[in-house]
Coordinates of C-alpha atoms in Angstrom, one line a residue:
Chain A
M1 CA 57.5 -33.6 -64.4
A2 CA 55.0 -32.2 -61.8
F3 CA 56.4 -29.7 -59.5
V4 CA 54.0 -30.8 -57.0
S5 CA 52.6 -34.3 -56.7
A6 CA 50.2 -35.1 -54.4
S7 CA 48.6 -38.8 -54.2
N8 CA 46.4 -40.0 -51.4
L9 CA 46.0 -37.0 -49.3
R10 CA 43.8 -37.2 -46.4
K11 CA 42.9 -35.7 -43.0
S12 CA 40.2 -35.5 -41.0
Y13 CA 38.8 -33.6 -38.3
D14 CA 37.6 -35.1 -35.4
G15 CA 36.4 -38.0 -37.7
E16 CA 34.7 -35.9 -39.8
P17 CA 36.5 -36.0 -43.2
A18 CA 37.7 -32.9 -44.8
V19 CA 40.3 -34.4 -47.3
V20 CA 39.7 -37.2 -49.2
D21 CA 42.1 -39.4 -51.3
L22 CA 43.3 -36.3 -53.2
D23 CA 45.4 -36.4 -56.0
L24 CA 47.1 -33.2 -57.3
D25 CA 50.2 -32.4 -60.4
I26 CA 51.1 -28.9 -60.5
F27 CA 54.0 -28.5 -62.8
A28 CA 56.7 -25.8 -62.7
G29 CA 55.4 -22.2 -63.3
E30 CA 52.1 -23.1 -63.4
I31 CA 49.2 -20.7 -61.8
F32 CA 47.1 -24.0 -60.2
G33 CA 43.7 -22.4 -58.7
L34 CA 41.8 -24.7 -56.4
L35 CA 37.9 -23.9 -56.4
G36 CA 35.8 -24.8 -54.3
P37 CA 32.5 -24.2 -52.3
N38 CA 33.2 -23.3 -47.9
G39 CA 34.0 -26.1 -46.5
A40 CA 35.2 -28.2 -49.7
G41 CA 38.8 -28.5 -47.8
K42 CA 40.8 -26.2 -49.6
T43 CA 42.2 -24.5 -46.9
T44 CA 43.1 -28.3 -45.4
T45 CA 44.7 -29.2 -48.6
I46 CA 46.8 -26.4 -48.9
K47 CA 47.6 -26.4 -45.3
M48 CA 48.8 -30.5 -45.9
L49 CA 51.1 -29.1 -48.9
A50 CA 52.6 -26.3 -46.7
T51 CA 53.7 -29.0 -44.2
V52 CA 51.5 -26.9 -41.4
L53 CA 49.5 -30.7 -41.0
A54 CA 50.1 -33.4 -41.3
P55 CA 48.1 -36.3 -43.2
D56 CA 46.1 -38.9 -41.7
S57 CA 47.5 -40.5 -44.7
G58 CA 48.9 -40.5 -48.5
D59 CA 51.7 -38.1 -49.4
A60 CA 53.3 -35.1 -51.5
E61 CA 56.0 -34.5 -53.2
I62 CA 57.3 -31.0 -53.4
G63 CA 60.4 -30.3 -55.5
G64 CA 61.2 -33.7 -55.4
Y65 CA 60.8 -33.7 -51.1
S66 CA 58.0 -35.5 -48.9
I67 CA 56.0 -33.3 -47.2
V68 CA 55.4 -36.5 -44.6
S69 CA 59.2 -37.9 -44.8
A70 CA 61.0 -34.6 -45.3
P71 CA 59.4 -31.3 -44.3
R72 CA 62.0 -29.2 -43.5
E73 CA 63.3 -29.1 -47.4
V74 CA 60.0 -28.7 -48.0
R75 CA 59.7 -25.6 -45.8
R76 CA 62.9 -24.4 -47.6
I77 CA 61.4 -23.7 -51.0
I78 CA 57.5 -22.9 -50.6
G79 CA 56.0 -19.5 -49.2
L80 CA 52.8 -19.7 -47.6
C81 CA 50.2 -16.5 -47.6
P82 CA 47.4 -17.7 -45.0
Q83 CA 44.1 -16.7 -45.8
D84 CA 43.9 -14.3 -42.4
I85 CA 46.6 -11.3 -42.1
A86 CA 49.2 -13.4 -40.4
L87 CA 51.5 -10.1 -39.7
Y88 CA 52.6 -8.2 -36.7
E89 CA 50.6 -5.1 -37.6
D90 CA 52.4 -3.1 -34.2
M91 CA 55.4 -3.0 -37.0
S92 CA 56.1 -1.8 -39.7
A93 CA 55.9 -3.6 -43.2
R94 CA 59.8 -4.0 -43.1
E95 CA 60.1 -4.9 -39.9
N96 CA 57.8 -7.7 -40.7
L97 CA 59.4 -8.3 -43.3
L98 CA 62.7 -8.4 -41.8
F99 CA 61.6 -10.5 -38.8
F100 CA 59.8 -13.2 -41.0
G101 CA 62.5 -13.0 -43.0
R102 CA 65.3 -14.4 -40.4
M103 CA 62.4 -16.5 -39.2
A104 CA 62.9 -17.7 -42.8
G105 CA 66.6 -18.7 -42.1
L106 CA 67.9 -15.4 -43.9
N107 CA 70.6 -13.4 -42.8
A108 CA 70.4 -10.4 -41.4
R109 CA 71.8 -8.9 -44.5
E110 CA 69.9 -11.0 -46.7
A111 CA 66.6 -10.4 -45.0
R112 CA 67.1 -6.3 -45.4
T113 CA 67.9 -6.7 -49.4
R114 CA 64.6 -9.5 -49.5
A115 CA 63.0 -6.7 -47.8
V116 CA 63.4 -4.0 -49.9
E117 CA 62.9 -6.4 -52.9
C118 CA 59.8 -7.8 -51.7
L119 CA 58.2 -4.4 -50.9
A120 CA 58.5 -2.9 -54.2
T121 CA 57.3 -6.0 -55.8
V122 CA 54.0 -5.4 -54.1
N123 CA 54.4 -1.4 -54.9
L124 CA 54.9 -0.6 -50.9
D125 CA 57.9 0.6 -50.8
A126 CA 57.0 4.2 -50.0
R127 CA 55.6 2.7 -47.3
A128 CA 57.8 0.5 -46.1
D129 CA 58.6 2.0 -42.7
E130 CA 54.8 3.0 -41.6
R131 CA 52.9 0.9 -39.0
V132 CA 51.0 -2.0 -40.7
H133 CA 48.0 -1.0 -38.8
R134 CA 47.8 2.2 -40.4
F135 CA 47.1 0.5 -43.6
S136 CA 44.1 0.0 -46.0
G137 CA 42.8 -3.9 -46.1
G138 CA 44.3 -3.6 -49.7
M139 CA 47.7 -3.1 -48.0
K140 CA 47.9 -5.5 -45.4
R141 CA 47.0 -7.8 -48.3
R142 CA 49.9 -7.2 -50.4
V143 CA 52.2 -7.1 -47.0
N144 CA 50.8 -10.4 -46.2
L145 CA 51.9 -11.6 -49.7
A146 CA 55.2 -9.8 -49.6
I147 CA 55.8 -11.8 -46.7
A148 CA 55.4 -15.3 -48.4
L149 CA 57.9 -14.2 -51.1
V150 CA 60.6 -13.1 -48.1
N151 CA 62.4 -16.2 -48.8
Q152 CA 62.1 -16.5 -52.9
P153 CA 60.1 -19.9 -52.2
R154 CA 60.3 -22.3 -56.1
L155 CA 56.1 -23.0 -54.7
L156 CA 54.0 -20.1 -53.5
F157 CA 50.7 -21.1 -51.8
L158 CA 48.0 -17.9 -52.1
D159 CA 44.6 -18.9 -49.9
E160 CA 42.4 -16.9 -50.9
P161 CA 44.6 -13.5 -51.0
T162 CA 42.3 -10.8 -52.0
V163 CA 39.4 -11.2 -50.1
G164 CA 38.4 -7.7 -48.8
V165 CA 40.8 -6.1 -51.3
D166 CA 39.5 -2.9 -53.3
P167 CA 40.1 -4.1 -57.3
Q168 CA 43.6 -1.8 -57.7
S169 CA 45.1 -3.3 -55.0
R170 CA 43.6 -6.4 -56.4
A171 CA 44.5 -6.0 -59.8
R172 CA 48.6 -5.2 -58.4
I173 CA 48.3 -8.6 -56.8
Y174 CA 47.3 -10.2 -59.7
D175 CA 50.3 -8.8 -61.9
T176 CA 52.5 -9.9 -59.2
I177 CA 51.3 -13.4 -59.0
R178 CA 51.9 -13.1 -63.1
A179 CA 55.9 -12.0 -63.1
L180 CA 56.3 -14.7 -60.3
A181 CA 55.3 -17.2 -62.6
G182 CA 56.7 -15.8 -65.4
E183 CA 60.4 -16.3 -63.6
G184 CA 59.5 -20.0 -62.8
T185 CA 57.5 -20.1 -59.3
T186 CA 55.0 -22.1 -59.0
V187 CA 51.8 -20.9 -57.4
L188 CA 48.6 -23.1 -55.7
Y189 CA 45.8 -20.7 -55.7
T190 CA 42.7 -20.6 -53.8
T191 CA 39.8 -18.1 -54.1
H192 CA 36.2 -17.7 -54.3
Y193 CA 36.0 -15.9 -57.0
I194 CA 35.5 -18.1 -59.8
E195 CA 36.2 -14.8 -62.5
E196 CA 39.5 -14.5 -60.7
A197 CA 40.6 -18.4 -61.2
E198 CA 39.5 -18.0 -64.9
N199 CA 41.6 -15.1 -65.4
L200 CA 44.8 -15.4 -63.8
C201 CA 45.2 -19.4 -63.3
N202 CA 46.4 -22.1 -65.9
R203 CA 44.5 -25.1 -64.8
V204 CA 41.7 -25.1 -62.6
A205 CA 41.0 -28.2 -60.3
I206 CA 37.2 -27.9 -58.4
I207 CA 37.4 -29.4 -54.8
D208 CA 34.1 -30.7 -52.7
G209 CA 33.5 -32.9 -50.2
G210 CA 37.2 -33.3 -49.6
Q211 CA 37.5 -34.6 -53.3
I212 CA 38.6 -33.3 -56.9
I213 CA 36.1 -33.4 -58.5
A214 CA 37.2 -31.8 -62.0
Q215 CA 40.2 -29.7 -63.2
D216 CA 41.3 -28.7 -65.9
T217 CA 42.3 -25.7 -67.9
P218 CA 39.3 -23.1 -67.6
R219 CA 38.5 -23.1 -71.3
G220 CA 39.0 -27.2 -70.8
L221 CA 35.8 -27.1 -67.6
H222 CA 33.8 -25.7 -69.6
T223 CA 33.1 -28.1 -72.2
L224 CA 31.5 -30.4 -69.3
L225 CA 28.8 -27.9 -69.9
P226 CA 28.2 -28.6 -73.9
D227 CA 24.7 -28.1 -74.2
T228 CA 25.0 -24.3 -72.9
E229 CA 25.9 -21.5 -74.8
R230 CA 29.1 -19.9 -73.8
P231 CA 29.4 -21.3 -70.5
T232 CA 31.3 -19.5 -67.9
L233 CA 33.3 -21.4 -65.2
E234 CA 31.1 -20.3 -62.5
D235 CA 28.0 -22.1 -64.9
V236 CA 30.5 -24.9 -64.4
F237 CA 31.5 -24.7 -61.0
L238 CA 27.9 -24.6 -59.7
H239 CA 26.6 -27.1 -62.2
L240 CA 29.5 -30.1 -60.9
T241 CA 28.9 -28.4 -56.5
G242 CA 25.1 -27.7 -57.1
R243 CA 23.3 -24.8 -55.5
T244 CA 22.8 -25.8 -52.0
L245 CA 24.1 -23.6 -49.1
R246 CA 27.4 -25.0 -47.8
D247 CA 27.7 -22.9 -44.8
V248 CA 24.1 -23.2 -42.7
Chain B
M1 CA 68.9 -18.1 -32.6
R2 CA 65.4 -17.5 -33.9
A3 CA 64.3 -17.7 -30.1
L4 CA 66.4 -14.9 -29.7
I5 CA 64.9 -13.4 -32.8
I6 CA 61.4 -13.8 -31.6
A7 CA 62.1 -12.4 -28.3
T8 CA 63.6 -9.3 -29.7
R9 CA 60.5 -8.5 -31.7
E10 CA 58.6 -9.2 -28.9
I11 CA 60.5 -6.6 -27.1
R12 CA 61.0 -3.9 -29.6
A13 CA 56.8 -4.3 -29.7
Y14 CA 56.6 -3.4 -26.3
F15 CA 58.8 -0.3 -26.2
S16 CA 56.7 1.1 -29.5
D17 CA 53.7 0.4 -28.1
V18 CA 52.6 3.3 -25.7
A19 CA 49.7 1.7 -23.7
D20 CA 51.9 -1.3 -22.9
L21 CA 54.7 0.4 -21.0
L22 CA 52.0 2.8 -19.6
F23 CA 50.3 -0.1 -18.5
G24 CA 53.6 -2.3 -17.4
L25 CA 55.8 0.2 -16.6
A26 CA 53.7 3.2 -15.4
L27 CA 51.1 2.0 -13.7
P28 CA 53.3 -0.3 -11.4
V29 CA 55.2 2.9 -10.1
L30 CA 51.9 4.4 -9.4
L31 CA 50.8 2.1 -7.6
T32 CA 54.6 1.9 -6.1
L33 CA 54.0 5.6 -5.0
L34 CA 51.0 5.1 -3.7
I35 CA 52.0 2.7 -1.4
L36 CA 54.8 4.0 -0.1
A37 CA 52.6 7.5 0.7
V38 CA 50.2 5.4 2.3
F39 CA 52.1 3.1 4.4
G40 CA 55.3 5.6 4.4
T41 CA 55.8 6.4 8.2
P42 CA 57.0 3.5 9.6
D43 CA 54.8 3.0 12.8
F44 CA 50.9 2.6 13.2
Y45 CA 49.6 6.0 15.0
P46 CA 45.7 6.0 15.6
T47 CA 43.6 9.2 15.0
A48 CA 41.4 9.9 18.6
H49 CA 38.7 11.7 18.1
L50 CA 37.7 13.4 21.1
V51 CA 35.0 16.0 22.7
D52 CA 36.1 17.6 26.2
M53 CA 32.7 18.7 27.9
D54 CA 35.0 19.1 31.3
S55 CA 38.3 20.8 30.7
G56 CA 39.3 20.1 34.3
E57 CA 42.5 19.3 35.5
G58 CA 41.6 15.5 35.1
A59 CA 40.7 15.9 31.3
L60 CA 43.4 18.1 30.5
A61 CA 46.1 15.1 31.7
F62 CA 44.0 12.3 30.1
R63 CA 44.2 14.7 27.1
E64 CA 48.1 14.9 27.6
R65 CA 48.6 11.8 27.5
L66 CA 46.4 10.6 24.9
G67 CA 48.2 13.0 22.5
K68 CA 51.2 11.1 23.3
R69 CA 50.0 8.1 21.9
T70 CA 47.8 9.2 19.2
E71 CA 46.7 11.5 17.1
L72 CA 44.5 13.8 18.6
Q73 CA 41.3 15.2 16.9
E74 CA 39.2 18.0 19.1
L75 CA 35.7 18.0 18.1
D76 CA 32.9 19.8 19.6
P77 CA 29.3 17.4 20.2
A78 CA 27.8 18.8 17.2
E79 CA 30.4 18.6 14.7
A80 CA 31.1 15.0 16.4
N81 CA 27.5 13.7 16.2
R82 CA 27.4 14.6 12.6
L83 CA 30.6 12.8 11.6
L84 CA 29.5 9.7 13.5
E85 CA 26.4 9.9 11.8
R86 CA 27.8 10.0 8.5
S87 CA 30.2 7.6 9.3
A88 CA 33.3 9.6 8.4
V89 CA 34.5 8.6 11.8
Y90 CA 34.1 5.7 13.2
H91 CA 34.4 6.4 17.2
V92 CA 34.5 9.1 19.5
L93 CA 35.9 9.6 22.7
W94 CA 33.7 11.9 25.1
I95 CA 34.5 13.6 28.3
P96 CA 32.0 14.1 30.3
A97 CA 31.3 16.9 32.7
G98 CA 32.2 16.7 35.6
F99 CA 35.0 14.1 34.8
S100 CA 37.9 16.0 36.3
D101 CA 36.2 16.1 39.8
S102 CA 34.6 12.8 40.4
L103 CA 38.1 11.3 39.1
E104 CA 39.9 13.4 42.2
A105 CA 37.1 12.5 44.2
G106 CA 37.3 8.7 43.9
E107 CA 33.5 8.6 42.4
D108 CA 32.4 7.0 39.4
A109 CA 34.3 8.8 36.7
R110 CA 33.7 7.6 33.4
L111 CA 34.5 8.5 30.4
R112 CA 32.4 7.5 26.8
I113 CA 33.0 6.0 24.0
L114 CA 30.5 6.3 21.0
Q115 CA 30.9 4.1 17.8
R116 CA 29.7 2.8 15.0
G117 CA 29.5 -0.8 14.9
S118 CA 32.8 -2.3 16.6
G119 CA 34.2 1.0 15.7
S120 CA 36.9 -0.3 13.1
V121 CA 40.1 -1.8 14.0
E122 CA 41.6 1.8 14.9
G123 CA 39.2 2.6 17.0
Q124 CA 39.2 -0.3 18.6
V125 CA 43.0 0.6 19.6
V126 CA 42.5 4.2 20.5
T127 CA 39.9 2.4 23.0
A128 CA 42.6 0.5 24.5
I129 CA 45.3 3.7 24.9
A130 CA 42.1 5.4 26.3
H131 CA 41.3 2.8 28.8
A132 CA 45.7 2.2 29.6
V133 CA 45.3 6.0 30.2
L134 CA 42.3 5.9 32.3
S135 CA 43.8 3.2 34.5
E136 CA 47.1 5.4 34.6
L137 CA 45.5 8.1 35.8
A138 CA 42.6 6.7 38.4
I139 CA 45.9 4.4 39.7
E140 CA 47.6 8.0 40.3
A141 CA 44.8 10.1 41.8
D142 CA 44.1 6.9 44.4
A143 CA 47.6 7.0 45.4
R144 CA 47.4 11.0 45.9
R145 CA 44.1 10.3 48.1
R146 CA 46.4 7.6 50.4
V147 CA 49.1 9.9 50.1
H148 CA 47.2 12.6 51.8
R149 CA 44.8 10.5 54.1
F150 CA 48.7 9.0 55.8
A151 CA 49.8 12.7 55.8
D152 CA 46.9 13.1 57.7
A153 CA 47.3 10.0 60.4
L154 CA 50.9 11.2 60.7
G155 CA 49.8 15.2 61.6
V156 CA 52.5 15.6 58.8
D157 CA 51.4 19.7 58.0
D158 CA 50.5 20.6 54.2
N159 CA 51.5 23.8 54.8
T160 CA 55.3 22.7 55.6
V161 CA 55.8 19.8 52.9
D162 CA 54.2 20.1 49.6
I163 CA 52.7 16.6 49.7
D164 CA 51.3 16.3 46.2
A165 CA 54.8 18.1 44.2
R166 CA 56.8 15.1 46.1
T167 CA 53.8 12.5 45.2
D168 CA 54.1 13.6 41.6
A169 CA 57.9 13.4 41.9
F170 CA 57.5 9.4 42.9
L171 CA 54.7 8.6 40.6
A172 CA 56.7 10.4 37.3
R173 CA 59.6 8.4 38.5
E174 CA 57.8 4.7 38.8
S175 CA 56.4 6.0 35.4
S176 CA 59.6 6.6 33.2
A177 CA 60.8 3.3 35.4
P178 CA 58.5 1.0 36.7
L179 CA 58.7 -2.0 38.4
V180 CA 56.2 -4.0 37.1
G181 CA 55.5 -3.6 33.1
V182 CA 56.2 -5.1 29.7
A183 CA 60.0 -5.8 28.2
T184 CA 59.7 -5.6 24.2
E185 CA 62.3 -7.9 22.6
T186 CA 62.4 -7.8 18.3
V187 CA 62.7 -11.2 17.1
G188 CA 64.3 -11.5 13.2
A189 CA 63.6 -8.7 10.9
Q190 CA 60.8 -6.2 11.1
P191 CA 57.6 -6.2 8.9
D192 CA 57.2 -3.9 6.8
M193 CA 54.0 -3.6 5.2
A194 CA 54.8 -1.3 2.8
L195 CA 57.6 -3.5 1.5
R196 CA 55.5 -6.5 1.4
T197 CA 52.9 -4.8 -0.7
V198 CA 55.7 -3.2 -2.9
A199 CA 56.7 -6.7 -3.3
G200 CA 53.2 -7.9 -3.8
V201 CA 52.1 -5.5 -6.4
L202 CA 55.5 -6.4 -8.3
G203 CA 54.6 -10.2 -8.0
M204 CA 51.3 -9.3 -9.6
F205 CA 52.7 -7.2 -12.2
L206 CA 55.2 -9.4 -13.3
L207 CA 52.1 -12.1 -13.2
F208 CA 50.0 -10.0 -15.5
T209 CA 52.7 -9.2 -18.1
V210 CA 53.3 -12.7 -18.3
T211 CA 49.6 -14.2 -18.7
L212 CA 49.0 -11.0 -20.7
G213 CA 52.1 -12.6 -23.3
G214 CA 49.9 -15.7 -23.2
V215 CA 47.2 -13.4 -25.0
A216 CA 49.2 -12.3 -27.6
T217 CA 50.4 -16.1 -28.3
V218 CA 46.9 -16.8 -29.0
E219 CA 46.4 -13.7 -31.6
E220 CA 49.4 -15.2 -32.9
R221 CA 48.0 -18.8 -33.5
R222 CA 44.3 -17.1 -34.8
S223 CA 45.9 -14.8 -37.2
G224 CA 47.8 -17.2 -38.7
V225 CA 51.0 -16.6 -37.6
V226 CA 52.3 -19.5 -36.0
Q227 CA 51.0 -21.6 -39.5
R228 CA 53.4 -19.0 -41.5
L229 CA 56.3 -19.4 -39.1
K230 CA 55.6 -23.1 -38.8
T231 CA 56.2 -23.2 -42.5
M232 CA 59.4 -21.2 -42.6
G233 CA 61.2 -23.9 -40.1
V234 CA 60.5 -22.2 -37.0
G235 CA 59.8 -24.9 -33.9
A236 CA 57.5 -25.1 -31.1
S237 CA 59.8 -24.4 -28.7
D238 CA 61.7 -22.0 -30.6
F239 CA 58.8 -19.7 -29.9
F240 CA 58.6 -21.2 -26.5
V241 CA 62.1 -19.8 -25.3
G242 CA 61.6 -16.5 -27.4
K243 CA 58.4 -16.0 -25.2
L244 CA 59.9 -16.9 -21.8
V245 CA 63.0 -14.7 -22.7
S246 CA 61.1 -11.7 -23.8
G247 CA 58.8 -11.7 -21.3
A248 CA 61.1 -12.5 -18.3
F249 CA 62.7 -9.2 -19.6
K250 CA 59.7 -7.0 -19.7
G251 CA 59.5 -8.8 -15.9
I252 CA 63.0 -7.9 -14.7
L253 CA 62.4 -4.3 -16.4
Q254 CA 59.8 -3.1 -14.1
A255 CA 61.1 -5.3 -11.3
G256 CA 64.1 -3.1 -12.1
I257 CA 62.5 0.2 -12.2
M258 CA 60.5 -0.5 -8.9
L259 CA 62.9 -1.7 -6.8
A260 CA 65.3 1.0 -8.2
L261 CA 62.2 3.5 -7.0
L262 CA 62.5 2.2 -3.3
S263 CA 66.4 2.7 -2.9
L264 CA 65.2 6.1 -4.5
L265 CA 62.7 6.8 -1.5
D266 CA 65.4 6.0 0.8
V267 CA 63.4 2.7 1.6
P268 CA 65.7 0.7 3.9
P269 CA 66.7 -2.1 0.9
E270 CA 70.4 -1.2 0.1
L271 CA 72.0 -2.3 -3.0
P272 CA 72.8 -6.1 -2.5
R273 CA 69.1 -6.8 -1.0
L274 CA 67.7 -5.2 -4.6
L275 CA 70.0 -7.3 -6.6
G276 CA 69.1 -10.9 -4.5
A277 CA 65.0 -9.4 -4.8
L278 CA 65.9 -8.8 -8.9
A279 CA 67.3 -12.4 -9.4
F280 CA 64.4 -14.1 -7.0
A281 CA 62.4 -12.1 -9.6
V282 CA 63.7 -14.2 -12.4
L283 CA 63.1 -17.0 -10.6
A284 CA 59.0 -15.7 -10.1
L285 CA 59.1 -14.7 -13.6
L286 CA 59.8 -18.4 -15.4
A287 CA 57.3 -19.8 -13.1
F288 CA 54.3 -16.9 -14.3
G289 CA 56.0 -17.5 -17.4
S290 CA 55.4 -20.9 -17.9
F291 CA 51.9 -20.3 -16.6
G292 CA 51.3 -17.7 -19.4
L293 CA 52.4 -20.0 -22.1
L294 CA 50.4 -23.0 -20.9
L295 CA 47.6 -20.4 -21.3
G296 CA 48.7 -19.3 -24.5
G297 CA 48.8 -23.3 -25.7
L298 CA 45.5 -23.7 -24.6
A299 CA 43.5 -20.9 -25.0
R300 CA 41.1 -21.6 -28.1
T301 CA 40.3 -17.8 -28.2
R302 CA 41.4 -14.9 -27.4
E303 CA 39.0 -13.3 -25.0
Q304 CA 39.6 -17.0 -23.3
A305 CA 42.5 -16.4 -22.4
L306 CA 42.4 -12.9 -21.8
W307 CA 39.7 -13.6 -19.0
A308 CA 41.7 -16.6 -17.6
A309 CA 44.6 -14.0 -17.6
I310 CA 43.0 -11.0 -15.6
L311 CA 41.0 -13.4 -13.0
F312 CA 44.0 -16.0 -12.5
T313 CA 46.1 -13.3 -11.7
M314 CA 43.7 -10.9 -9.6
I315 CA 42.4 -13.9 -7.7
S316 CA 46.5 -14.7 -7.2
A317 CA 46.9 -11.3 -6.3
V318 CA 44.3 -10.6 -3.8
S319 CA 44.5 -14.2 -2.1
G320 CA 48.1 -14.0 -2.1
G321 CA 48.2 -11.3 0.1
T322 CA 49.3 -8.2 -2.1
F323 CA 46.8 -5.6 -0.5
F324 CA 46.4 -6.8 2.8
E325 CA 48.0 -9.3 5.4
V326 CA 46.9 -12.9 5.0
G327 CA 49.0 -14.4 7.4
A328 CA 47.3 -13.0 10.7
N329 CA 44.5 -15.4 10.1
P330 CA 44.4 -19.4 9.4
T331 CA 41.6 -19.3 6.8
T332 CA 43.6 -16.6 4.8
A333 CA 47.1 -17.8 5.2
A334 CA 46.1 -21.7 4.0
I335 CA 44.5 -20.4 0.9
A336 CA 47.3 -18.1 0.1
R337 CA 49.3 -20.6 -0.3
A338 CA 47.4 -21.9 -3.5
S339 CA 48.6 -18.2 -5.2
P340 CA 52.0 -18.1 -6.7
V341 CA 51.9 -14.5 -5.9
Y342 CA 52.0 -15.5 -2.0
Y343 CA 55.3 -17.2 -3.1
A344 CA 56.8 -14.0 -4.9
I345 CA 55.4 -11.7 -2.0
E346 CA 57.0 -13.9 0.8
G347 CA 60.5 -14.1 -1.1
L348 CA 60.7 -10.6 -2.7
G349 CA 59.4 -9.3 0.5
G350 CA 62.0 -11.5 2.5
I351 CA 65.0 -10.9 0.6
L352 CA 63.6 -6.5 0.6
E353 CA 63.7 -7.3 4.8
G354 CA 66.7 -8.3 5.1
G355 CA 65.7 -12.1 5.8
G356 CA 67.3 -14.0 3.1
G357 CA 69.0 -17.2 3.7
L358 CA 66.4 -19.8 5.0
A359 CA 63.2 -17.4 5.1
I360 CA 63.2 -17.4 0.8
V361 CA 64.2 -21.3 0.6
G362 CA 60.2 -22.0 0.8
P363 CA 59.0 -19.5 -1.7
L364 CA 62.0 -20.4 -3.7
T365 CA 61.2 -24.3 -3.6
V366 CA 58.3 -24.0 -4.3
L367 CA 58.4 -21.0 -7.7
F368 CA 61.4 -23.8 -8.7
A369 CA 58.6 -26.7 -8.7
I370 CA 56.3 -24.7 -10.2
T371 CA 58.2 -23.7 -13.3
L372 CA 59.8 -27.3 -13.0
I373 CA 56.1 -29.1 -13.6
L374 CA 54.4 -26.0 -15.4
G375 CA 57.1 -25.5 -18.1
P376 CA 57.3 -29.0 -20.0
I377 CA 53.2 -28.7 -19.6
A378 CA 53.2 -25.4 -21.4
L379 CA 55.9 -26.8 -24.3
V380 CA 53.5 -29.6 -24.7
C381 CA 50.2 -27.7 -25.0
L382 CA 52.4 -25.4 -27.4
R383 CA 53.5 -28.3 -29.8
R384 CA 50.2 -29.6 -29.7
A385 CA 49.1 -26.3 -31.2
W386 CA 51.8 -26.3 -34.0
E387 CA 50.9 -29.0 -35.1
R388 CA 47.8 -28.5 -35.8
G389 CA 48.7 -25.2 -37.2
S390 CA 46.7 -22.4 -34.8

């Protein structure tokens, strides 16, 4: 049984379709990658599933709760790590964790405990009391991730969490994600880095024009190019989405 | 509960940011001190610049009497011309040679007034005072001449009766208790420009505090914090109340410090008035805060919000009468009524000056109406932004 099951999700902005009749199943403990060119509908999909945006039509169930009729219940079991660094840079890493922990409904003691645990998870416990504006881009990304973990979500949305991050921080983020999945957390991961999706994700969906045009394991996707010797996921991606620039 | 946590976070961030503290607390205090230094003396005392080319008895009497009503600054002719040339002064009273003799003889005794343009408001006041002093001197000189003529006609011997001394005694008595004159009665509280300006500066900074709070809201929307809060179950109302409470707290702190400063400097208001002003400031903050959050909900970019906040605040502060009296001119008075700062000044100024009661009903009603109208509109705009997730 899928932990996330979306059917016919649709969303338009000013009449321009961003996501069109999207169907998706993600299983518990799975790291599911959503790959697509700019403007393909990745972020809109995540926003709808994370109850940030209401779909124009269609629905999705997360852990048995509908994002349309039971968004409050959905919010209790999800964590969102947005594409941007969504935190307060004038506060320390610990203060951010405490604040967002309280916002997620934890009491003060729970928030303190979770702040310590989450900062240790992203290896920032030694810098916990420094203001975030002093951190490098990679460290900020790790705090961004730690905040998404503060309420121990069963489903974690990671929207391009490694943009602008150095290889060391990126490796640390991968380790964290793998460990979380190993503990049973389901992860929906969007990225531009195809190699990243190939190495990290159990399954990958390629989205373009607001629709999923292929989904399988990375190895399974390779079979879409039977005539190519040792195809990479990038070859498959370019084969399916074309080489035309999307943001000109 | 979440609203309070949001408010607490904002307040802690405010205290930990040196730039915020300097702008929000130190700058209004400095401005207040500056205003008190400029308007600290209760009465307007103009400076009269004077060149005396005569130095006779009449000129001396003129200088003495003018000196009692103005701050007299004597200049030599070259210096006076230089200062006028540089616009360092706007008016100079010039006593020509022979002035005293002409005055005594009842001939044409004419004081020259040199001025740049209209001579400035101060110059016009000094000119009016000089006219009054000259009239007094002319009347007195005329009286002396008439007394001498009557004494001659009556055959009074100037050697047995000191006619001039007796005439001067009569003139002095008439001067101290004139039969014809003006009786001034003070109606209501004394308008105090210093307090009014402090109220204006306070209103301006309260408005700045909350409108810049709106800028922070736009940043939170743009950075994804709002998205994140939404997925954590935080509602637009929690956010709205949290922002309003933190804005009100910061504003009350500013108001408290400035009002406390007034009492430390022994400026009239007493404790009940200060507390009344503080209570009024809370209402003003709710009205201004609604505007700040409206800005936070409507603006699409930080820059948009910042410019809107600065322009709205500065235009409101200037047109509302923060830096000059707007009531005297019908046009500025009409424009001022469109500014929320005007009502803050009227209310705060009225309370500080001891008006209270009916004097603040008008501003109180207007600010309350602004809160009632703008508050729900701001909440609706914020809810829309919340629904969009940005």
